[in-house]
Short mmCIF file of C-alpha atoms and ligand atoms in Angstrom, two decimals:
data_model
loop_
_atom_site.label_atom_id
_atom_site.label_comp_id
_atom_site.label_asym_id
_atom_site.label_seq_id
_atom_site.Cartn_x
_atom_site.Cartn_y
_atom_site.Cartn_z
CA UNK X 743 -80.83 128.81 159.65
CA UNK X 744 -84.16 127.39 157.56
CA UNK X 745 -83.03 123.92 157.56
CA UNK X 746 -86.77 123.23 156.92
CA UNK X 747 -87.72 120.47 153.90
CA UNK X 748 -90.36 117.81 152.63
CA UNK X 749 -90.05 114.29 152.91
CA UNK X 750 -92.99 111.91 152.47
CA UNK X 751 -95.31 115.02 152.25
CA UNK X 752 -93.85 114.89 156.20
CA UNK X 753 -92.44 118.73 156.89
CA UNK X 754 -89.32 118.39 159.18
CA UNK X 755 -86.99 120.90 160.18
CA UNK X 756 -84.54 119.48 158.38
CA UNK X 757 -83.08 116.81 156.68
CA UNK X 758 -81.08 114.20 159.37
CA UNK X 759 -82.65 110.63 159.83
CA UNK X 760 -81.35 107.63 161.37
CA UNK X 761 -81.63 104.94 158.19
CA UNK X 762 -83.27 101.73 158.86
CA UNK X 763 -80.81 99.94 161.41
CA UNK X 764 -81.46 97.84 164.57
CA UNK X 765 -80.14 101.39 166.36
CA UNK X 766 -84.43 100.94 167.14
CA UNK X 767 -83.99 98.27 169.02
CA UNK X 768 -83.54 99.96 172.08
CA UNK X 769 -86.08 102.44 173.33
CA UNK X 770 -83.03 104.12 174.95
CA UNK X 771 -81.48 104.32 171.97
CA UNK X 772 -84.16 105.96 170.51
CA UNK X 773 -84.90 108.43 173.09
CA UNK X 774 -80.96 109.02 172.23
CA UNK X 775 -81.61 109.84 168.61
CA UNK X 776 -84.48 111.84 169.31
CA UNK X 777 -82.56 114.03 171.51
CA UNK X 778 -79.81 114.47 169.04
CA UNK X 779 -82.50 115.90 167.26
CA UNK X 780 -83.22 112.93 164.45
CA UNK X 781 -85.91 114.89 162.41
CA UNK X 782 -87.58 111.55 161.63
CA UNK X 783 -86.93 107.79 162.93
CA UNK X 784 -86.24 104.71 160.51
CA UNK X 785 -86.72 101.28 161.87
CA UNK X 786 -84.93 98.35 160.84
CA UNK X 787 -87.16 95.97 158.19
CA UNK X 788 -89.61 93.17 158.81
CA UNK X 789 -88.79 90.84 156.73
CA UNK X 790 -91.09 89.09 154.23
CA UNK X 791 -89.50 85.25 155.54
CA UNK X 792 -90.13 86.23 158.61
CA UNK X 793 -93.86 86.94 157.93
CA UNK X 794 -94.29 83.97 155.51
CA UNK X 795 -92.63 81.70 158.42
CA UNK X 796 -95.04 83.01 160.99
CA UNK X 797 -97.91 82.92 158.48
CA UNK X 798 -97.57 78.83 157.46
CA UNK X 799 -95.78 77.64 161.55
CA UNK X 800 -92.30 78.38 162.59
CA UNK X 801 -89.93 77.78 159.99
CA UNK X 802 -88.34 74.72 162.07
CA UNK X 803 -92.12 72.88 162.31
CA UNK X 804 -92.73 73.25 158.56
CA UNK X 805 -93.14 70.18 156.38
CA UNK X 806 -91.13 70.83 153.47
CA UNK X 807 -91.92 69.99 150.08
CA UNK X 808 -89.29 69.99 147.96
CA UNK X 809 -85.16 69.56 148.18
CA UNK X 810 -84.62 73.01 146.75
CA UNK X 811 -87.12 74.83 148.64
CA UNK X 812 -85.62 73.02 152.17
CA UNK X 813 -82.25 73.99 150.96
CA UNK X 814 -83.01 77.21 149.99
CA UNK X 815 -84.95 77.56 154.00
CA UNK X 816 -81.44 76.53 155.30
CA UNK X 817 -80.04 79.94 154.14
CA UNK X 818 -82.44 82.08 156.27
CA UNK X 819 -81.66 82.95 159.88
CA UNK X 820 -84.08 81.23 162.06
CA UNK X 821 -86.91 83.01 163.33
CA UNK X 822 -85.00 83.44 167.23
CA UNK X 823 -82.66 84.83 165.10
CA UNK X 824 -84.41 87.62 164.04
CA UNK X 825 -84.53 90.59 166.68
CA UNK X 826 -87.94 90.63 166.47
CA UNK X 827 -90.90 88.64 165.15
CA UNK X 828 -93.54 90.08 163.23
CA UNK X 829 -96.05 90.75 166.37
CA UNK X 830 -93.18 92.31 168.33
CA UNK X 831 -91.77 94.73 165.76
CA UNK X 832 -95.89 95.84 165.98
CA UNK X 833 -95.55 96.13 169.57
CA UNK X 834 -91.87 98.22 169.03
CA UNK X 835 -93.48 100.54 166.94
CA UNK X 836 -96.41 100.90 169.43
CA UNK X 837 -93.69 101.95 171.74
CA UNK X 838 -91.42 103.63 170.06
CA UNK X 839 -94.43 106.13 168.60
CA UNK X 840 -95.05 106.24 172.36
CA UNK X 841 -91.99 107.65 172.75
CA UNK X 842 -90.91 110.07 170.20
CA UNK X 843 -92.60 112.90 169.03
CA UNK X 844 -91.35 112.86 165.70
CA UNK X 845 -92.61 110.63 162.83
CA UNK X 846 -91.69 107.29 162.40
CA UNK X 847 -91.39 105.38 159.42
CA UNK X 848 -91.43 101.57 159.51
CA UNK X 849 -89.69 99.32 156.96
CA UNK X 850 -90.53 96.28 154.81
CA UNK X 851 -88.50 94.35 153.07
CA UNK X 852 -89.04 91.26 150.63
CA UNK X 853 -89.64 90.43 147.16
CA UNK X 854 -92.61 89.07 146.11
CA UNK X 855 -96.44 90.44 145.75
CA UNK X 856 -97.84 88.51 147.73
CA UNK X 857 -99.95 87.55 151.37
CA UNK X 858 -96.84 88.91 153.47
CA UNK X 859 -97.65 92.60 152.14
CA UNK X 860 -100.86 92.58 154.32
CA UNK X 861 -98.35 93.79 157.37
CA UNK X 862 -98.14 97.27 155.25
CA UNK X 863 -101.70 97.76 156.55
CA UNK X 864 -101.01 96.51 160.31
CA UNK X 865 -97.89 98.36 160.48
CA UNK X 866 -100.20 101.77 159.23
CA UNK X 867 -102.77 100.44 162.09
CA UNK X 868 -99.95 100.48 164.82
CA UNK X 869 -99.06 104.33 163.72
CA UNK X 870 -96.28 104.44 161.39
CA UNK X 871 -96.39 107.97 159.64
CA UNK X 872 -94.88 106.22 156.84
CA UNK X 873 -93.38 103.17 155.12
CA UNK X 874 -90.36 102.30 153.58
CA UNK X 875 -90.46 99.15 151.52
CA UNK X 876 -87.22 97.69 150.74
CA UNK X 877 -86.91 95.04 147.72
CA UNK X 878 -83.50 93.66 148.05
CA UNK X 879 -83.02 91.21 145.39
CA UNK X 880 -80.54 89.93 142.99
CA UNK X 881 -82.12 88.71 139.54
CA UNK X 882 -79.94 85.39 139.14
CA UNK X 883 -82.30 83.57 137.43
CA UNK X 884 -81.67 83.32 133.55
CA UNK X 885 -85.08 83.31 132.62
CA UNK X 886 -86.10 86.36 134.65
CA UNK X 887 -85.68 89.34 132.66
CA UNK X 888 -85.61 92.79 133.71
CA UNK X 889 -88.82 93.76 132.69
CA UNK X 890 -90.22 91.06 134.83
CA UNK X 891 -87.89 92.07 137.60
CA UNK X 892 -89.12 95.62 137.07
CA UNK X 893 -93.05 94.39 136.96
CA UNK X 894 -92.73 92.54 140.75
CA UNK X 895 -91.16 95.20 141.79
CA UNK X 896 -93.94 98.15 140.46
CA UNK X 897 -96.31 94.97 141.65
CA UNK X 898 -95.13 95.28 145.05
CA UNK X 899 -95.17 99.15 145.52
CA UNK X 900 -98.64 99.22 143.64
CA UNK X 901 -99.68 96.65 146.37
CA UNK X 902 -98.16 98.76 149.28
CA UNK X 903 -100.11 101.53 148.11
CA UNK X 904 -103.14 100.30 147.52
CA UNK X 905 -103.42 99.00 151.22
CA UNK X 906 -102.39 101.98 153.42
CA UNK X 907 -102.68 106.04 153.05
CA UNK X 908 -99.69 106.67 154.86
CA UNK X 909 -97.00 107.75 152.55
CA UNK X 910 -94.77 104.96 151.15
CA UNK X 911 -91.42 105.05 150.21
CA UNK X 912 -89.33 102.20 147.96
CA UNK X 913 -85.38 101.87 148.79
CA UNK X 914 -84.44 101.08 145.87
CA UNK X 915 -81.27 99.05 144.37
CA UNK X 916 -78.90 100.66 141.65
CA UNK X 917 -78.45 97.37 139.81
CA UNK X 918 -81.30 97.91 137.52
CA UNK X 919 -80.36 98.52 133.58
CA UNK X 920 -83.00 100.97 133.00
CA UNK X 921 -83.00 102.74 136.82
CA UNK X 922 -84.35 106.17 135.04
CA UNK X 923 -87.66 103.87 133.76
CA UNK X 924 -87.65 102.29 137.18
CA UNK X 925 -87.99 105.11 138.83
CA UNK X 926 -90.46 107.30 136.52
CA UNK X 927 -92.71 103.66 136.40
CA UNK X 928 -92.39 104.05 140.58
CA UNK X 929 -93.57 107.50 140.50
CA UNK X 930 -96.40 106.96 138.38
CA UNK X 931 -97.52 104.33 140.56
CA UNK X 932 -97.92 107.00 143.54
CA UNK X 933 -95.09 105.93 145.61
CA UNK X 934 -94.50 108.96 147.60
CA UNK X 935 -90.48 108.64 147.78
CA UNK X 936 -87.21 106.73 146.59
CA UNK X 937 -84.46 105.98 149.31
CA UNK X 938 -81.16 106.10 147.16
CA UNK X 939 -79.38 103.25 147.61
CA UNK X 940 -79.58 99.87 149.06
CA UNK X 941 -76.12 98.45 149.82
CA UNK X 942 -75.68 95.40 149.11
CA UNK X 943 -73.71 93.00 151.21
CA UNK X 944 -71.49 90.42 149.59
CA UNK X 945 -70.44 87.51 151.05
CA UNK X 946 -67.04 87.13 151.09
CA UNK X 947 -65.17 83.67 150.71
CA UNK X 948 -63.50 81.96 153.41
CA UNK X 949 -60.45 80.08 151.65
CA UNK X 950 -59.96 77.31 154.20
CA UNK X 951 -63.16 76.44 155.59
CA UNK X 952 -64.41 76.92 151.66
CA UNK X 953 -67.36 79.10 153.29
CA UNK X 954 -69.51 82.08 151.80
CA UNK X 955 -68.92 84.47 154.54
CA UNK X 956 -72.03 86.95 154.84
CA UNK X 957 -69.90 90.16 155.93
CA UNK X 958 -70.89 93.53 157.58
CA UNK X 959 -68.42 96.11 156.25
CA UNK X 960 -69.85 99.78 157.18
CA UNK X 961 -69.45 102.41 154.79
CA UNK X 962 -67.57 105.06 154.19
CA UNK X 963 -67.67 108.40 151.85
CA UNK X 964 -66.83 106.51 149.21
CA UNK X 965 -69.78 105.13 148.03
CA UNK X 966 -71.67 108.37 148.40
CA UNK X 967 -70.55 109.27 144.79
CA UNK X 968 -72.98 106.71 142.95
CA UNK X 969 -76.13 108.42 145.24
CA UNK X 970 -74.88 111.79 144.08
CA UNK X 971 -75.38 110.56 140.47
CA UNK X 972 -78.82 109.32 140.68
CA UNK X 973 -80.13 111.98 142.76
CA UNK X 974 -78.33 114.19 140.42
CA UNK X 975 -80.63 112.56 137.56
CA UNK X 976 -83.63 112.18 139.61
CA UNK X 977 -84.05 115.70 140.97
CA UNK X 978 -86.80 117.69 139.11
CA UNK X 979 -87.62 114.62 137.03
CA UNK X 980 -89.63 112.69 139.47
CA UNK X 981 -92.91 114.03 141.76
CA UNK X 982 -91.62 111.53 144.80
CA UNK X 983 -88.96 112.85 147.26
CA UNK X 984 -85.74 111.65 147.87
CA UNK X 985 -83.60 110.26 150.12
CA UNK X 986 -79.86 109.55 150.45
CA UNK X 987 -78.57 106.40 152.22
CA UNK X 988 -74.97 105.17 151.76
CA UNK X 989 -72.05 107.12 152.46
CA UNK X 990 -72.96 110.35 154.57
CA UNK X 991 -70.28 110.48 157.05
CA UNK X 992 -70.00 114.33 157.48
CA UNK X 993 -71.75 117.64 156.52
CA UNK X 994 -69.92 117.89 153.48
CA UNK X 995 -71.44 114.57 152.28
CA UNK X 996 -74.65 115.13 153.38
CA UNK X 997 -74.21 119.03 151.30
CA UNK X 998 -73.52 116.98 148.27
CA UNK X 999 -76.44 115.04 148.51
CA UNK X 1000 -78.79 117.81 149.54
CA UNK X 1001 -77.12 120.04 146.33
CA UNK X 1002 -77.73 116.92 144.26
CA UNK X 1003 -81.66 117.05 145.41
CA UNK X 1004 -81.86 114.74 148.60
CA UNK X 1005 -85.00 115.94 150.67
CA UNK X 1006 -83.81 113.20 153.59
CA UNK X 1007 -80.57 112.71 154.42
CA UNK X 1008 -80.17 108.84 156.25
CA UNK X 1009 -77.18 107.95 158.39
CA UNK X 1010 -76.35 104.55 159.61
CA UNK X 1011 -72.68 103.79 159.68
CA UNK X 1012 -72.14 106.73 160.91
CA UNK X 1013 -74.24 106.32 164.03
CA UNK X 1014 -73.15 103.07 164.25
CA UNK X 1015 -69.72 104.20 164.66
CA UNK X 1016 -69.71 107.46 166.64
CA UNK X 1017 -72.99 107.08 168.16
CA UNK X 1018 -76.72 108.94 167.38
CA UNK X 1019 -75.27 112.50 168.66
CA UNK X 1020 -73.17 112.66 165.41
CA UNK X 1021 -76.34 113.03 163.67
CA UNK X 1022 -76.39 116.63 165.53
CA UNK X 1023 -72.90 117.39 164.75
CA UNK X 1024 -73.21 117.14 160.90
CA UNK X 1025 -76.25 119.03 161.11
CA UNK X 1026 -74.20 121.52 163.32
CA UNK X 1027 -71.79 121.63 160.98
CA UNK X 1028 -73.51 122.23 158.25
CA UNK X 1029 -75.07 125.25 159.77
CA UNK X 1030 -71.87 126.38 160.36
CA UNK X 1031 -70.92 125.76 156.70
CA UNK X 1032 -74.24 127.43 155.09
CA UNK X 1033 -73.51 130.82 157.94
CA UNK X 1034 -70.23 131.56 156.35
CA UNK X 1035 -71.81 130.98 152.64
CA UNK X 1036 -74.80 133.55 153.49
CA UNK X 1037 -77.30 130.77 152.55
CA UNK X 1038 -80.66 131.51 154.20
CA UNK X 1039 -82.17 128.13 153.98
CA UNK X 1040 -81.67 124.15 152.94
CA UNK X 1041 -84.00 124.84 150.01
CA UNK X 1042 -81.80 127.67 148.54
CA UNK X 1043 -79.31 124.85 148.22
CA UNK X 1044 -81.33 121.74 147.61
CA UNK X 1045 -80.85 120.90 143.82
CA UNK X 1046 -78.95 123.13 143.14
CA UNK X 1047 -75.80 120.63 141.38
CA UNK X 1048 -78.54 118.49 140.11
CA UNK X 1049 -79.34 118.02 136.31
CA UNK X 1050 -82.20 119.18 136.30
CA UNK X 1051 -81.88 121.93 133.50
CA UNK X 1052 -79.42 119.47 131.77
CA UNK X 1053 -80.74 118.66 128.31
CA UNK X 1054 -79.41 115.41 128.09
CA UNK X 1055 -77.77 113.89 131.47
CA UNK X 1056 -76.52 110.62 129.45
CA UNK X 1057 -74.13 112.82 127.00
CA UNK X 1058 -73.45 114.60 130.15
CA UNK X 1059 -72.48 111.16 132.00
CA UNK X 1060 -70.72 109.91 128.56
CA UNK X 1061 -68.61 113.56 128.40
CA UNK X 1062 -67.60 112.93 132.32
CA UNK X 1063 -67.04 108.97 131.67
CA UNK X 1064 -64.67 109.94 129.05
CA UNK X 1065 -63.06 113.41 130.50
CA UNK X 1066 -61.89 111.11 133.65
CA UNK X 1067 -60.65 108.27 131.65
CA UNK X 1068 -58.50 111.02 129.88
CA UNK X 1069 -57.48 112.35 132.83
CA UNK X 1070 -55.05 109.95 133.55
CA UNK X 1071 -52.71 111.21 131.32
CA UNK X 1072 -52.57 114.59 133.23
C1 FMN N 1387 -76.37 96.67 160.94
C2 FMN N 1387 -77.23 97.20 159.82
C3 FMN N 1387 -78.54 96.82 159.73
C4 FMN N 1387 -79.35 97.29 158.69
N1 FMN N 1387 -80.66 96.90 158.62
C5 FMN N 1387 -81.42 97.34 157.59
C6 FMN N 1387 -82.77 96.96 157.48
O1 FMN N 1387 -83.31 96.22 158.31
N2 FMN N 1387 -83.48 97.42 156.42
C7 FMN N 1387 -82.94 98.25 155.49
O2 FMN N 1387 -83.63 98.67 154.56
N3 FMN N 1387 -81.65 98.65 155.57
C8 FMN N 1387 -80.90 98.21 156.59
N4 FMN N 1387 -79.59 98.61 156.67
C9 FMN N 1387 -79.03 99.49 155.63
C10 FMN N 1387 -79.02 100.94 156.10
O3 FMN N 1387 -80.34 101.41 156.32
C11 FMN N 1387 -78.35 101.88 155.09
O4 FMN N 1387 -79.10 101.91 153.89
C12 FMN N 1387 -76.93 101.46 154.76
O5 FMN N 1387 -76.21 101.13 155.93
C13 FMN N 1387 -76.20 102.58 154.04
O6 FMN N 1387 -76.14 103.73 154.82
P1 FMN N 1387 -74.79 104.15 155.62
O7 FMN N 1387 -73.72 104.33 154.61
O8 FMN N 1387 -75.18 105.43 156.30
O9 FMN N 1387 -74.50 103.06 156.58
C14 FMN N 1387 -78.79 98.16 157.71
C15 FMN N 1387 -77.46 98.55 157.83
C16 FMN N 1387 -76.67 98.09 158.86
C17 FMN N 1387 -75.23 98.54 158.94
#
């Protein structure tokens, strides 16, 4: 089976990546991934506090200026806390591109345009094959609107782009009003892919100690349905690939996303939970599946539920919004 596809410009022989997760912190582990055939690697981020801390001292030697900016430190892990600093994650991706054959794609991950970005071009120099930049933020401020959200953002990626020539890919959030502009602005700018989605992790609230509780909840197949959407929308539409991240948990997620016009399907929770060779196993099963269907190859499928010859995919979502609602009534 032609499992074969294009992610990044990268050709792989087929779609299964590890997402960003610390699953790279262990060469082992690696090695383990690569033998259950991981057609790419993702490595966890490096952060932009971490960079900033390492750029100005360590965050515990800093003279602070203001109340709210010491208070707002206080939130961040501290920098032992990280798995690796900024000079290290270098040195892992040294060694992991040591000892993999396939590509590896590093990760960044912060929020503003700024000094910190000038890693993009180290982390090209230490032989990523490509980048993923991740811009997790939540726009709390009043005064920030979501064109200027959408400006640091395109700010960032233009950055990122302007100081490397590997490809570059953004991971991008789905709490943006206007996420077809987003991504059309993105693709103008050159970025070579979008990662669909980030997860985001809220805190929950401890009752009795009256405590934000940061909580790691994996995922499940759930929350593929809101990737299926966008990639749905996406597909055709923009000239950067795409990736799915969120929800894959078996072949018949990861054939949604691929029908819905994923070129990279990204596992984490999975993996996580069952271990890197599951990564083989969906892809095994999804052989299987394609066999009994008489496909000859991923790309026969890929796109093929997307709406890409749909006219006008908001009347479309309306229709469906209002056919389910309706639905209730049997
Ligand atoms: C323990 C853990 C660590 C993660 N670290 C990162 C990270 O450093 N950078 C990043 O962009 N995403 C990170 N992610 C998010 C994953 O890459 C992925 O997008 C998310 O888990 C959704 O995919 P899944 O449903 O397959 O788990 C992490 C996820 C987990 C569970």
């Amino acid at each position: 089976m032609d499992l074969s596809t294009t992610y990044l410009g990268l050709r792989l022989p087929h779609p299964f990546m590890p997402g960003a997760s610390p699953l790279v912190d262990d060469l082992d582990m690696v090695k383990r991934l690569e033998d259950a055939g991981a057609a790419a690697i993702v490595m966890h981020s490096l952060f932009e506090e971490q960079i900033t801390a390492e750029q100005l001292g360590t965050i515990q030697n800093m003279e602070l200026h203001e109340d709210s900016y010491a208070e707002a430190l206080s939130y961040f892990p501290k920098a032992d806390e990280y798995a690796l600093g900024p000079q290290q994650y270098l040195e892992q991706l040294r060694r992991i591109k040591a000892t993999v054959a396939v590509p590896v794609i590093a990760s960044l991950n912060g929020v503003t345009p700024t000094g910190w970005l000038q890693y993009a071009r180290l982390i090209e120099q230490a032989g990523a094959d490509a980048l993923e930049l991740n811009v997790y933020s939540l726009a709390t401020d009043p005064a920030d609107t979501a064109a200027a959200v959408e400006t640091r953002l395109l700010a960032i990626a233009r950055a990122v782009k302007a100081a490397v020539h590997i490809p570059v890919a953004v991971k991008l959030s789905p709490f943006f009003s206007a996420m077809a502009h987003v991504a059309h602005a993105l693709d103008a700018a050159g970025v070579d892919g979008l990662v669909i989605f980030n997860r985001f992790y809220q805190p929950d609230i401890d009752i009795d100690a009256l405590e934000a509780m940061p909580t790691l909840r994996l995922s499940d197949s759930s929350e593929l349905l809101l990737r299926l959407r966008w990639l749905a929308i996406f597909a055709g539409r923009v000239r950067a690939s795409l990736a799915v991240t969120g929800g894959v948990h078996s072949f018949v997620d990861a054939i949604k996303a691929v029908m819905a016009g994923a070129h990279a399907v990204q596992m984490v929770s999975a993996l996580l939970q069952n271990g890197p060779e599951e990564l083989r196993t969906v892809r095994e099963e999804m052989v299987r599946w394609m066999e009994e269907r008489e496909y000859a190859s991923l790309e026969q499928m890929q796109g093929s539920m997307s709406l890409e010859r749909c006219p006008d995919p908001a009347a479309f979502e309306r229709a469906n919004y209002m056919r389910v609602l309706q639905s209730w009534r049997g």
